[in-house]
Coordinates of C-alpha atoms in Angstrom, one line a residue:
Chain A
M226 CA 98.8 28.8 54.1
I227 CA 99.2 30.0 50.6
S228 CA 98.1 28.5 47.4
A229 CA 100.3 26.3 45.3
N230 CA 100.2 28.7 42.4
L231 CA 101.3 31.7 44.6
A232 CA 104.1 29.6 46.1
A233 CA 105.2 28.7 42.6
I234 CA 105.5 32.3 41.7
F235 CA 107.5 33.0 44.8
Y236 CA 109.8 30.1 43.9
L237 CA 110.3 31.7 40.5
V238 CA 111.2 35.0 42.2
S239 CA 113.8 33.3 44.3
G240 CA 115.1 31.6 41.2
I241 CA 115.5 35.0 39.5
L242 CA 117.3 36.4 42.6
F243 CA 119.7 33.5 42.3
I244 CA 120.4 34.4 38.7
L245 CA 121.1 38.0 39.8
A246 CA 123.4 36.7 42.5
L247 CA 125.6 35.1 39.9
R248 CA 125.2 38.1 37.6
G249 CA 126.6 40.3 40.3
L250 CA 129.9 38.4 40.2
S251 CA 130.7 40.0 36.8
S252 CA 132.6 42.6 38.7
P253 CA 133.9 43.0 42.3
D254 CA 131.9 46.2 42.6
T255 CA 128.5 44.6 42.1
S256 CA 129.4 41.2 43.7
R257 CA 128.4 42.1 47.3
Q258 CA 125.0 43.3 46.1
G259 CA 124.7 40.0 44.2
N260 CA 125.4 38.1 47.3
Y261 CA 122.5 39.9 49.1
F262 CA 120.2 38.9 46.2
G263 CA 121.2 35.3 46.7
I264 CA 120.5 35.5 50.4
A265 CA 117.1 37.2 49.7
G266 CA 116.2 34.4 47.3
M267 CA 117.0 31.8 49.9
I268 CA 115.0 33.5 52.6
I269 CA 112.0 33.7 50.2
A270 CA 112.3 30.1 49.2
I271 CA 112.4 28.9 52.8
V272 CA 109.6 31.1 54.1
V273 CA 107.3 30.2 51.2
T274 CA 107.9 26.5 51.9
F275 CA 106.8 27.0 55.5
L276 CA 103.8 29.0 54.4
S277 CA 102.7 26.5 51.7
I278 CA 102.8 23.6 54.1
G279 CA 101.0 25.6 56.8
N280 CA 101.5 22.8 59.3
F281 CA 102.5 24.8 62.3
S282 CA 102.7 21.9 64.7
T283 CA 105.4 20.8 67.0
S284 CA 107.5 19.4 64.1
L285 CA 107.9 23.0 62.9
V286 CA 109.7 23.8 66.1
Y287 CA 112.1 20.9 65.4
V288 CA 112.6 22.1 61.8
V289 CA 113.6 25.5 63.1
I290 CA 115.9 24.0 65.7
F291 CA 117.7 21.9 63.1
L292 CA 117.9 24.8 60.8
V293 CA 119.6 26.9 63.6
I294 CA 122.0 24.1 64.5
G295 CA 123.1 23.7 60.9
G296 CA 123.2 27.4 60.4
A297 CA 125.4 27.9 63.5
I298 CA 127.8 25.2 62.3
G299 CA 127.9 26.8 58.8
A300 CA 128.5 30.3 60.2
F301 CA 131.2 29.0 62.5
I302 CA 133.0 27.3 59.7
A303 CA 132.6 30.4 57.4
F304 CA 134.2 32.7 59.9
K305 CA 137.0 30.3 61.1
I306 CA 138.2 28.9 57.8
P307 CA 141.5 30.3 56.6
M308 CA 141.4 31.5 53.0
T309 CA 144.1 29.1 52.0
A310 CA 141.7 26.3 52.9
M311 CA 139.0 27.4 50.5
P312 CA 139.4 24.5 48.1
E313 CA 138.8 21.9 50.9
L314 CA 135.9 24.0 52.2
V315 CA 134.2 24.1 48.8
A316 CA 134.8 20.4 48.3
G317 CA 133.3 19.7 51.7
F318 CA 130.3 21.9 51.0
H319 CA 129.7 20.1 47.7
S320 CA 129.6 16.8 49.6
L321 CA 126.9 18.2 51.9
V322 CA 124.8 19.3 48.9
G323 CA 125.2 15.8 47.4
L324 CA 124.2 14.1 50.7
A325 CA 121.3 16.4 51.2
A326 CA 120.0 15.5 47.7
V327 CA 120.3 11.8 48.5
F328 CA 118.4 12.2 51.8
V329 CA 115.6 14.2 50.2
A330 CA 115.3 11.6 47.5
I331 CA 115.2 8.9 50.1
A332 CA 112.6 10.8 52.1
A333 CA 110.5 11.2 49.0
F334 CA 110.8 7.6 48.1
L335 CA 109.7 6.4 51.6
N336 CA 106.9 8.9 51.9
P337 CA 105.8 9.9 48.4
S338 CA 102.4 11.2 49.5
A339 CA 104.0 14.1 51.4
F340 CA 105.3 15.3 48.1
N341 CA 102.2 14.4 46.0
L342 CA 104.1 11.8 44.1
G343 CA 101.7 8.9 44.7
N344 CA 101.8 6.2 47.3
V345 CA 104.5 3.8 48.6
G346 CA 104.9 1.1 46.0
D347 CA 103.0 3.2 43.5
I348 CA 105.1 6.2 42.8
K349 CA 104.5 8.1 39.6
L350 CA 106.9 6.8 37.0
A351 CA 108.4 10.2 36.0
S352 CA 108.9 11.0 39.7
L353 CA 110.6 7.7 40.3
I354 CA 113.0 8.3 37.5
E355 CA 113.7 11.9 38.6
M356 CA 114.3 11.0 42.2
S357 CA 116.5 8.0 41.5
I358 CA 118.7 10.1 39.1
G359 CA 118.8 12.9 41.7
A360 CA 119.8 10.4 44.3
A361 CA 122.4 8.8 42.1
V362 CA 124.0 12.0 41.1
G363 CA 123.8 13.3 44.6
A364 CA 125.6 10.2 45.9
I365 CA 128.3 10.5 43.3
T366 CA 128.8 14.1 44.3
F367 CA 128.9 13.2 48.0
S368 CA 131.5 10.4 47.9
G369 CA 133.5 12.1 45.1
S370 CA 133.7 15.4 47.1
I371 CA 134.8 13.5 50.2
I372 CA 137.7 12.0 48.3
A373 CA 138.5 15.4 46.8
F374 CA 138.3 16.9 50.3
L375 CA 140.7 14.3 51.7
K376 CA 143.2 14.8 48.9
L377 CA 143.1 18.6 49.2
R378 CA 143.4 18.4 52.9
G379 CA 146.4 16.2 52.5
I380 CA 144.8 13.4 54.6
M381 CA 145.0 11.3 51.5
S382 CA 147.9 11.4 49.1
G383 CA 147.3 13.6 46.0
A384 CA 148.9 11.0 43.9
P385 CA 146.6 9.3 41.5
I386 CA 145.4 5.8 42.5
T387 CA 145.0 3.6 39.4
F388 CA 144.5 -0.1 38.9
S389 CA 143.9 -2.1 35.8
G390 CA 140.4 -2.5 34.6
Q391 CA 139.5 0.7 36.5
H392 CA 137.7 2.4 33.6
I393 CA 135.9 -0.8 32.6
L394 CA 134.7 -1.2 36.2
N395 CA 133.4 2.4 36.2
L396 CA 131.6 1.8 33.0
I397 CA 130.0 -1.4 34.2
L398 CA 128.9 0.3 37.4
G399 CA 127.6 3.3 35.4
I400 CA 125.5 1.0 33.2
G401 CA 124.5 -1.0 36.2
I402 CA 122.9 2.1 37.8
F403 CA 120.8 2.7 34.7
V404 CA 119.7 -0.9 34.5
L405 CA 118.8 -0.9 38.2
I406 CA 116.8 2.3 37.7
F407 CA 115.0 0.6 34.9
Y408 CA 114.1 -2.3 37.2
L409 CA 113.3 0.1 40.0
C410 CA 110.6 1.6 37.8
R411 CA 109.1 -1.7 37.0
T412 CA 109.2 -3.2 40.5
Q413 CA 109.2 -0.1 42.9
S414 CA 111.4 -2.2 45.0
T415 CA 113.0 -0.5 48.0
N416 CA 116.0 -2.8 47.9
I417 CA 116.8 -1.7 44.3
F418 CA 116.6 1.9 45.3
W419 CA 119.1 1.4 48.1
T420 CA 121.4 -0.5 45.8
V421 CA 121.3 2.3 43.3
I422 CA 122.4 4.7 46.0
I423 CA 125.2 2.4 47.3
I424 CA 126.6 1.8 43.8
S425 CA 126.6 5.5 43.2
F426 CA 128.6 6.2 46.3
L427 CA 131.1 3.7 45.1
V428 CA 131.2 5.3 41.6
G429 CA 131.9 8.7 43.2
V430 CA 134.9 7.3 45.0
L431 CA 136.2 5.4 41.9
L432 CA 135.8 8.5 39.7
I433 CA 138.0 10.7 41.9
I434 CA 140.8 8.5 43.2
P435 CA 142.6 8.2 39.9
I436 CA 142.8 12.0 39.5
G437 CA 146.0 13.6 40.6
G438 CA 146.6 16.8 42.7
A439 CA 147.4 19.0 39.7
D440 CA 143.9 18.3 38.2
M441 CA 142.1 19.3 41.4
P442 CA 140.8 22.6 39.9
V443 CA 139.0 20.6 37.3
V444 CA 137.7 18.0 39.8
I445 CA 136.4 20.6 42.1
S446 CA 134.6 22.4 39.3
M447 CA 133.2 19.2 38.0
L448 CA 131.8 18.3 41.4
N449 CA 130.3 21.8 41.6
S450 CA 128.5 20.9 38.4
Y451 CA 127.3 17.5 39.7
S452 CA 125.9 19.1 42.8
G453 CA 123.9 21.3 40.5
W454 CA 122.5 18.5 38.4
A455 CA 121.6 16.6 41.6
A456 CA 119.7 19.6 42.8
A457 CA 117.9 19.9 39.5
G458 CA 117.0 16.2 39.6
I459 CA 115.4 16.7 43.0
G460 CA 113.8 19.9 41.7
F461 CA 112.0 17.9 39.0
T462 CA 110.8 15.5 41.6
L463 CA 109.5 18.2 43.9
E464 CA 108.1 20.2 40.9
N465 CA 109.9 23.2 42.3
S466 CA 111.1 25.8 39.9
A467 CA 113.5 27.5 42.3
L468 CA 115.3 24.2 42.6
I469 CA 115.2 23.5 38.9
I470 CA 116.5 27.0 38.0
T471 CA 119.2 26.8 40.6
G472 CA 120.3 23.3 39.6
A473 CA 120.6 24.3 36.0
L474 CA 122.6 27.5 36.9
V475 CA 125.0 25.6 39.2
G476 CA 125.3 22.7 36.8
S477 CA 126.3 25.0 33.9
S478 CA 128.5 27.1 36.1
G479 CA 130.5 24.1 37.2
A480 CA 130.7 22.8 33.6
I481 CA 132.0 26.1 32.3
L482 CA 134.6 26.3 35.1
S483 CA 135.7 22.8 34.3
Y484 CA 136.0 23.8 30.7
I485 CA 138.1 26.9 31.5
M486 CA 140.4 24.9 33.8
C487 CA 140.9 22.1 31.2
K488 CA 141.7 24.7 28.5
A489 CA 144.2 26.4 30.8
M490 CA 146.0 23.1 31.1
N491 CA 145.5 22.2 27.5
R492 CA 144.0 18.9 28.5
S493 CA 140.8 17.3 27.4
F494 CA 138.1 16.8 29.9
V495 CA 138.1 13.1 29.1
S496 CA 141.8 12.7 29.9
V497 CA 141.4 14.5 33.2
I498 CA 138.5 12.2 34.1
L499 CA 140.5 9.1 33.1
G500 CA 143.1 10.4 35.5
G501 CA 146.6 9.1 36.2
F502 CA 148.3 12.4 35.2
G503 CA 151.6 13.1 37.0
A504 CA 152.1 9.5 37.9
D505 CA 154.2 8.4 34.9
N506 CA 158.0 8.2 35.4
S507 CA 159.0 8.4 31.8
T508 CA 160.7 11.8 32.4
D509 CA 163.0 10.4 35.0
D510 CA 166.1 9.9 32.8
K511 CA 165.6 13.4 31.3
K512 CA 165.6 14.8 34.7
E513 CA 168.9 13.2 35.7
K514 CA 170.6 14.8 32.7
K515 CA 169.3 18.2 33.5
D516 CA 170.3 18.0 37.1
Q517 CA 173.9 18.4 36.1
K518 CA 173.2 21.7 34.5
P519 CA 174.3 24.7 36.4
V520 CA 171.8 26.6 38.4
K521 CA 172.4 30.1 39.7
S522 CA 171.2 30.5 43.2
G523 CA 171.1 33.6 45.4
N524 CA 169.9 34.9 48.7
A525 CA 167.5 37.5 49.9
E526 CA 170.1 40.2 49.6
D527 CA 170.6 39.5 45.9
A528 CA 166.9 39.5 45.3
A529 CA 166.4 42.7 47.1
F530 CA 169.2 44.3 45.2
L531 CA 167.8 43.2 41.9
M532 CA 164.3 44.4 42.6
K533 CA 165.4 47.7 44.1
N534 CA 167.1 48.5 40.8
A535 CA 164.2 47.5 38.7
S536 CA 161.6 49.8 37.4
S537 CA 158.9 47.2 37.0
V538 CA 158.3 43.9 38.7
I539 CA 155.7 41.2 38.0
I540 CA 154.8 38.8 40.7
V541 CA 153.7 35.3 39.7
P542 CA 152.1 33.5 42.7
G543 CA 151.2 29.9 42.8
Y544 CA 150.1 27.2 45.1
G545 CA 153.4 27.2 47.0
M546 CA 152.5 30.7 48.2
A547 CA 149.3 29.4 49.6
V548 CA 151.0 26.5 51.4
A549 CA 153.6 28.8 52.9
Q550 CA 151.0 31.5 53.8
A551 CA 153.3 34.0 52.2
Q552 CA 150.7 36.4 50.8
H553 CA 150.9 38.9 53.6
A554 CA 154.7 39.0 53.6
L555 CA 154.5 39.3 49.8
R556 CA 152.2 42.3 50.2
E557 CA 154.6 43.9 52.6
M558 CA 157.4 43.4 50.1
V559 CA 155.4 45.0 47.3
D560 CA 154.6 48.0 49.5
K561 CA 158.3 48.6 50.0
L562 CA 158.9 48.3 46.3
K563 CA 156.1 50.7 45.5
K564 CA 157.6 53.3 47.9
N565 CA 160.7 53.2 45.7
D566 CA 158.5 54.0 42.7
I567 CA 158.7 50.6 41.2
K568 CA 155.7 49.4 39.3
V569 CA 154.4 46.1 40.6
T570 CA 151.7 44.0 39.1
Y571 CA 150.6 40.4 39.7
A572 CA 150.2 37.8 37.0
I573 CA 147.8 34.9 37.7
H574 CA 147.5 31.7 35.7
P575 CA 144.0 30.3 35.6
V576 CA 145.1 27.0 37.2
A577 CA 147.4 28.5 39.8
G578 CA 146.3 27.1 43.1
R579 CA 143.9 24.2 43.7
M580 CA 140.7 25.8 42.6
P581 CA 139.6 28.5 40.1
G582 CA 140.4 32.0 41.3
H583 CA 142.2 30.7 44.4
M584 CA 145.2 33.1 44.1
N585 CA 142.9 36.1 43.6
V586 CA 141.2 35.4 46.9
L587 CA 144.5 35.0 48.7
L588 CA 145.8 38.3 47.3
A589 CA 142.6 40.0 48.1
E590 CA 142.9 38.7 51.7
A591 CA 146.4 40.3 51.9
N592 CA 144.7 43.6 50.8
V593 CA 146.2 43.6 47.3
P594 CA 143.9 45.8 45.2
Y595 CA 142.2 43.7 42.6
D596 CA 143.1 46.2 39.8
E597 CA 146.8 45.3 40.2
V598 CA 146.0 41.6 39.6
F599 CA 145.9 40.4 36.0
E600 CA 144.9 37.3 34.2
L601 CA 147.3 35.4 31.9
E602 CA 146.1 36.9 28.6
D603 CA 146.1 40.4 29.9
I604 CA 149.6 40.5 31.2
N605 CA 151.6 38.0 29.2
N606 CA 152.9 40.6 26.8
D607 CA 154.2 42.7 29.6
F608 CA 156.9 40.3 30.7
A609 CA 159.1 41.3 27.8
N610 CA 159.1 44.9 29.0
S611 CA 159.6 44.2 32.7
D612 CA 162.8 44.0 34.6
V613 CA 162.1 41.3 37.2
A614 CA 159.6 38.5 37.4
F615 CA 159.2 37.2 41.0
V616 CA 157.9 33.7 40.8
I617 CA 156.6 32.5 44.2
G618 CA 155.3 29.1 44.6
A619 CA 154.3 28.6 40.9
N620 CA 156.1 26.2 38.7
D621 CA 154.5 24.3 35.9
V622 CA 152.6 27.4 34.7
T623 CA 155.9 29.2 34.0
N624 CA 157.6 26.3 32.2
P625 CA 158.8 27.3 28.8
V626 CA 158.8 23.7 27.8
A627 CA 155.1 24.0 27.2
K628 CA 155.9 26.1 24.2
T629 CA 159.0 24.4 22.9
D630 CA 158.9 20.7 23.5
P631 CA 156.1 18.8 21.7
K632 CA 157.0 15.7 23.7
S633 CA 156.4 17.3 27.0
P634 CA 153.2 16.3 28.8
I635 CA 152.3 19.9 29.2
F636 CA 153.1 20.9 25.6
G637 CA 150.5 23.4 24.4
M638 CA 149.4 24.5 27.8
P639 CA 149.2 28.3 27.9
V640 CA 152.0 29.5 30.2
L641 CA 153.2 32.8 31.5
D642 CA 156.1 34.1 29.5
V643 CA 158.2 34.6 32.6
E644 CA 161.5 33.9 30.8
K645 CA 161.1 37.1 28.7
C646 CA 161.7 39.2 31.7
K647 CA 165.2 40.7 32.0
S648 CA 165.7 38.6 35.2
V649 CA 163.7 36.0 36.9
L650 CA 163.6 35.4 40.7
F651 CA 162.3 32.0 41.5
V652 CA 161.4 31.2 45.1
K653 CA 161.3 27.5 45.6
R654 CA 162.3 25.0 48.2
S655 CA 164.2 22.7 45.9
L656 CA 164.7 21.9 42.3
S657 CA 162.1 19.2 42.5
P658 CA 159.6 19.1 39.7
G659 CA 156.1 20.4 40.1
Y660 CA 152.8 18.5 40.1
A661 CA 153.1 17.6 36.4
G662 CA 156.2 15.7 37.3
I663 CA 158.4 17.5 34.8
D664 CA 161.5 19.6 35.1
N665 CA 161.2 23.3 34.6
E666 CA 163.7 24.7 32.1
L667 CA 163.4 28.1 33.6
F668 CA 165.6 27.0 36.5
Y669 CA 168.6 26.7 34.2
K670 CA 168.2 29.9 32.2
E671 CA 171.0 32.4 32.2
N672 CA 168.8 35.2 33.7
T673 CA 167.2 33.1 36.4
L674 CA 168.2 33.4 40.0
M675 CA 166.9 30.6 42.2
L676 CA 166.0 31.5 45.8
F677 CA 165.9 28.2 47.7
A678 CA 163.8 28.7 50.8
D679 CA 160.4 28.6 52.2
A680 CA 158.3 31.2 50.3
K681 CA 157.3 33.1 53.4
K682 CA 160.7 33.1 55.0
M683 CA 162.4 34.2 51.8
T684 CA 159.9 37.0 51.3
E685 CA 160.3 38.2 54.8
D686 CA 164.1 38.2 54.4
I687 CA 163.8 40.2 51.2
V688 CA 161.6 42.7 53.0
K689 CA 164.3 43.2 55.6
N690 CA 166.9 43.7 52.9
L691 CA 164.8 46.3 51.1
D692 CA 165.2 48.8 53.9
Chain B
M52 CA 95.7 17.2 23.9
E53 CA 97.0 18.7 27.1
I54 CA 100.7 19.3 27.5
D55 CA 102.3 17.4 30.4
P56 CA 103.5 19.9 33.1
F57 CA 106.8 18.0 33.0
I58 CA 107.4 19.7 29.6
F59 CA 107.1 23.1 31.2
R60 CA 109.5 22.2 33.9
L61 CA 111.9 20.9 31.3
S62 CA 111.5 24.2 29.4
I63 CA 112.5 26.1 32.6
F64 CA 115.4 23.8 33.1
I65 CA 116.8 24.1 29.5
L66 CA 116.3 27.9 29.5
S67 CA 118.0 28.2 32.9
I68 CA 121.0 26.2 31.5
F69 CA 121.3 28.9 28.8
I70 CA 121.0 31.7 31.3
G71 CA 123.6 30.0 33.4
Y72 CA 125.9 29.6 30.4
Y73 CA 125.8 33.3 29.6
V74 CA 125.8 34.6 33.1
V75 CA 128.7 32.5 34.2
W76 CA 130.9 33.4 31.2
S77 CA 130.5 37.0 32.2
V78 CA 131.8 36.3 35.7
T79 CA 135.3 37.8 36.0
P80 CA 138.0 35.1 36.5
S81 CA 139.2 36.7 39.7
L82 CA 135.9 36.0 41.3
H83 CA 135.8 32.3 40.4
T84 CA 136.3 31.1 43.9
P85 CA 133.4 33.2 45.3
L86 CA 131.4 31.9 42.3
M87 CA 131.9 28.4 43.5
S88 CA 131.0 29.1 47.1
V89 CA 127.9 31.1 46.2
T90 CA 126.7 28.4 43.7
N91 CA 127.2 26.0 46.6
A92 CA 125.0 28.1 48.8
I93 CA 122.2 28.5 46.3
S94 CA 122.1 24.9 45.4
S95 CA 121.3 24.2 49.0
V96 CA 117.8 25.6 48.2
I97 CA 117.3 21.8 48.2
I98 CA 116.4 22.5 51.8
V99 CA 112.9 23.2 50.5
G100 CA 112.6 19.5 49.9
A101 CA 114.1 18.7 53.3
I102 CA 111.6 20.9 55.1
I103 CA 108.7 19.2 53.2
A104 CA 110.0 15.8 54.2
A105 CA 110.6 16.8 57.8
L106 CA 107.1 18.3 58.2
A107 CA 105.4 15.3 56.7
G108 CA 105.5 13.4 59.9
N109 CA 102.3 13.4 61.9
S110 CA 102.0 14.9 65.3
E111 CA 102.1 11.6 67.2
N112 CA 105.2 10.5 65.3
I113 CA 107.4 13.5 64.4
F114 CA 110.4 11.4 63.8
N115 CA 109.4 8.6 61.5
T116 CA 111.9 7.1 59.0
S117 CA 111.3 9.5 56.2
S118 CA 111.1 12.7 58.2
I119 CA 114.4 11.8 60.0
F120 CA 116.1 11.9 56.6
G121 CA 114.4 15.3 56.1
F122 CA 115.7 16.6 59.4
I123 CA 119.3 15.5 58.7
A124 CA 119.0 17.0 55.2
I125 CA 117.9 20.3 56.8
I126 CA 121.1 20.3 58.9
L127 CA 123.3 19.6 55.9
A128 CA 121.6 22.2 53.7
A129 CA 121.6 24.8 56.5
I130 CA 125.4 24.3 57.0
N131 CA 125.8 25.0 53.4
I132 CA 123.4 27.9 53.2
F133 CA 124.9 29.8 56.1
G134 CA 128.5 28.7 55.4
G135 CA 128.3 29.3 51.7
F136 CA 126.8 32.8 51.8
L137 CA 128.9 34.0 54.8
V138 CA 132.2 32.8 53.4
T139 CA 131.3 34.3 50.0
Q140 CA 130.5 37.6 51.8
R141 CA 133.8 37.4 53.7
M142 CA 135.7 36.9 50.5
L143 CA 133.9 39.6 48.6
Q144 CA 134.6 42.1 51.4
M145 CA 138.3 41.6 50.7
Y146 CA 138.2 42.6 47.1
K147 CA 139.1 46.3 47.1
K148 CA 140.2 48.8 44.5
K149 CA 143.3 50.8 44.9
K150 CA 141.5 54.0 45.8
D151 CA 139.6 52.3 48.6
K152 CA 142.8 51.7 50.5
K153 CA 143.1 53.3 53.9
K154 CA 145.9 55.8 53.7

């Protein structure tokens, strides 16, 4: 048994270790060390909690058993999950944090004396507010993440689900939560507490269903942020600095990522939250006109020929590469090109894929060295001096319309200047528009060669033709 | 007049938001996915609350209503802790420089 003060100091230490864990991610070299800091911080926090309770009874055995069960499930998932499924995994994990926050808040509400928060029916006012906010945010995180998970997994359609009065309903429910918390504080009623949680679950669902597939990077970052605020809310209830520090870190981390993602799409956070993007059909007539424009299409042989005779190639990967699992074939292709002394680099748009940094992980998995992979602003000027751009599974992020047509829904979004390359190879299954629902002008450019095929199959065929 | 301890916790909270702000901006964009998985893992430090709740049951009645919620929360948080850190580790192992390549 250790004193509360000593325990608090240890919690502070683990909070600092968590800060260092994030700090390590400033470069891949220091990142692994950072992860160890994080693990150390977690071990300290758990051990200190055991020591400070000092109740080494039979229940401790059960705690350890449950910990091991959860740990085994977690470890199993971590080793089994394919890298392409990272967005779903992260969404799933967010839901667990949210639900854990709800359960801890419920436990604290039902048995406040265990947490030194007063007695049943007479919980300290501040604690009651903190735990109900923690529970509400946790519940929103949980149900929202479940919806995001289902959408990312493809179990639920990625298309936005909208109905009239949706935003007003959300607003009413949101205000309702606050009113109920106010009454909860006055009455300490268990029923009101449960109602707050149930409404929050509902709000989480309603918040995420109108948001379309293309906005998933924002959603997933946003839920990341929410899970942090939920943890912080519980941290206040438990008067635990490790939890408060972590909650604040995670909350601001998710908020920054959401901001970066919104900026990369030139959309305001509010418009993403309100949702409905990619659902409007106003571009339909425009598309019909463009469909008559000539498109040059080629095969793997043409592509291999073009690249063989190039001196520099830039690869532009997108979500389609992830879907087709083409990253390993791509890497093989690049190796062949490099053998012919062709300079190859990768250009990654911040919203390529379904979560921040998704493409980088996939390329890393395929053993692409990270110093060959560049972000939009670092590589965009190189397109003009390169011979071939190989666009694989990306679409909207290369659309020149974002720079030229003020009427386009993606106007102003920073895009990769792919069209400035001498020639563009565009691997795509069909001419269908991308998630934004708009046609890509790049398809009809003089210097674009469309390669209609599955990304993996096409890349493999090109590899064969490079010999 | 004494300052309410809540104010100190609030101070920690606000300062941590600032630390988070600067630390996260310095994270390289290529590591944003590991950033999300590791923040996921560390936010599961909420397990601390779950353990307190679970151990609050008395010896005659280990599984009372409130401790059951604690036990379930332990499982949920443990999945996240192990899953989060391990998958982050797995991802970070893959980030290699050119010179590290096996030749």
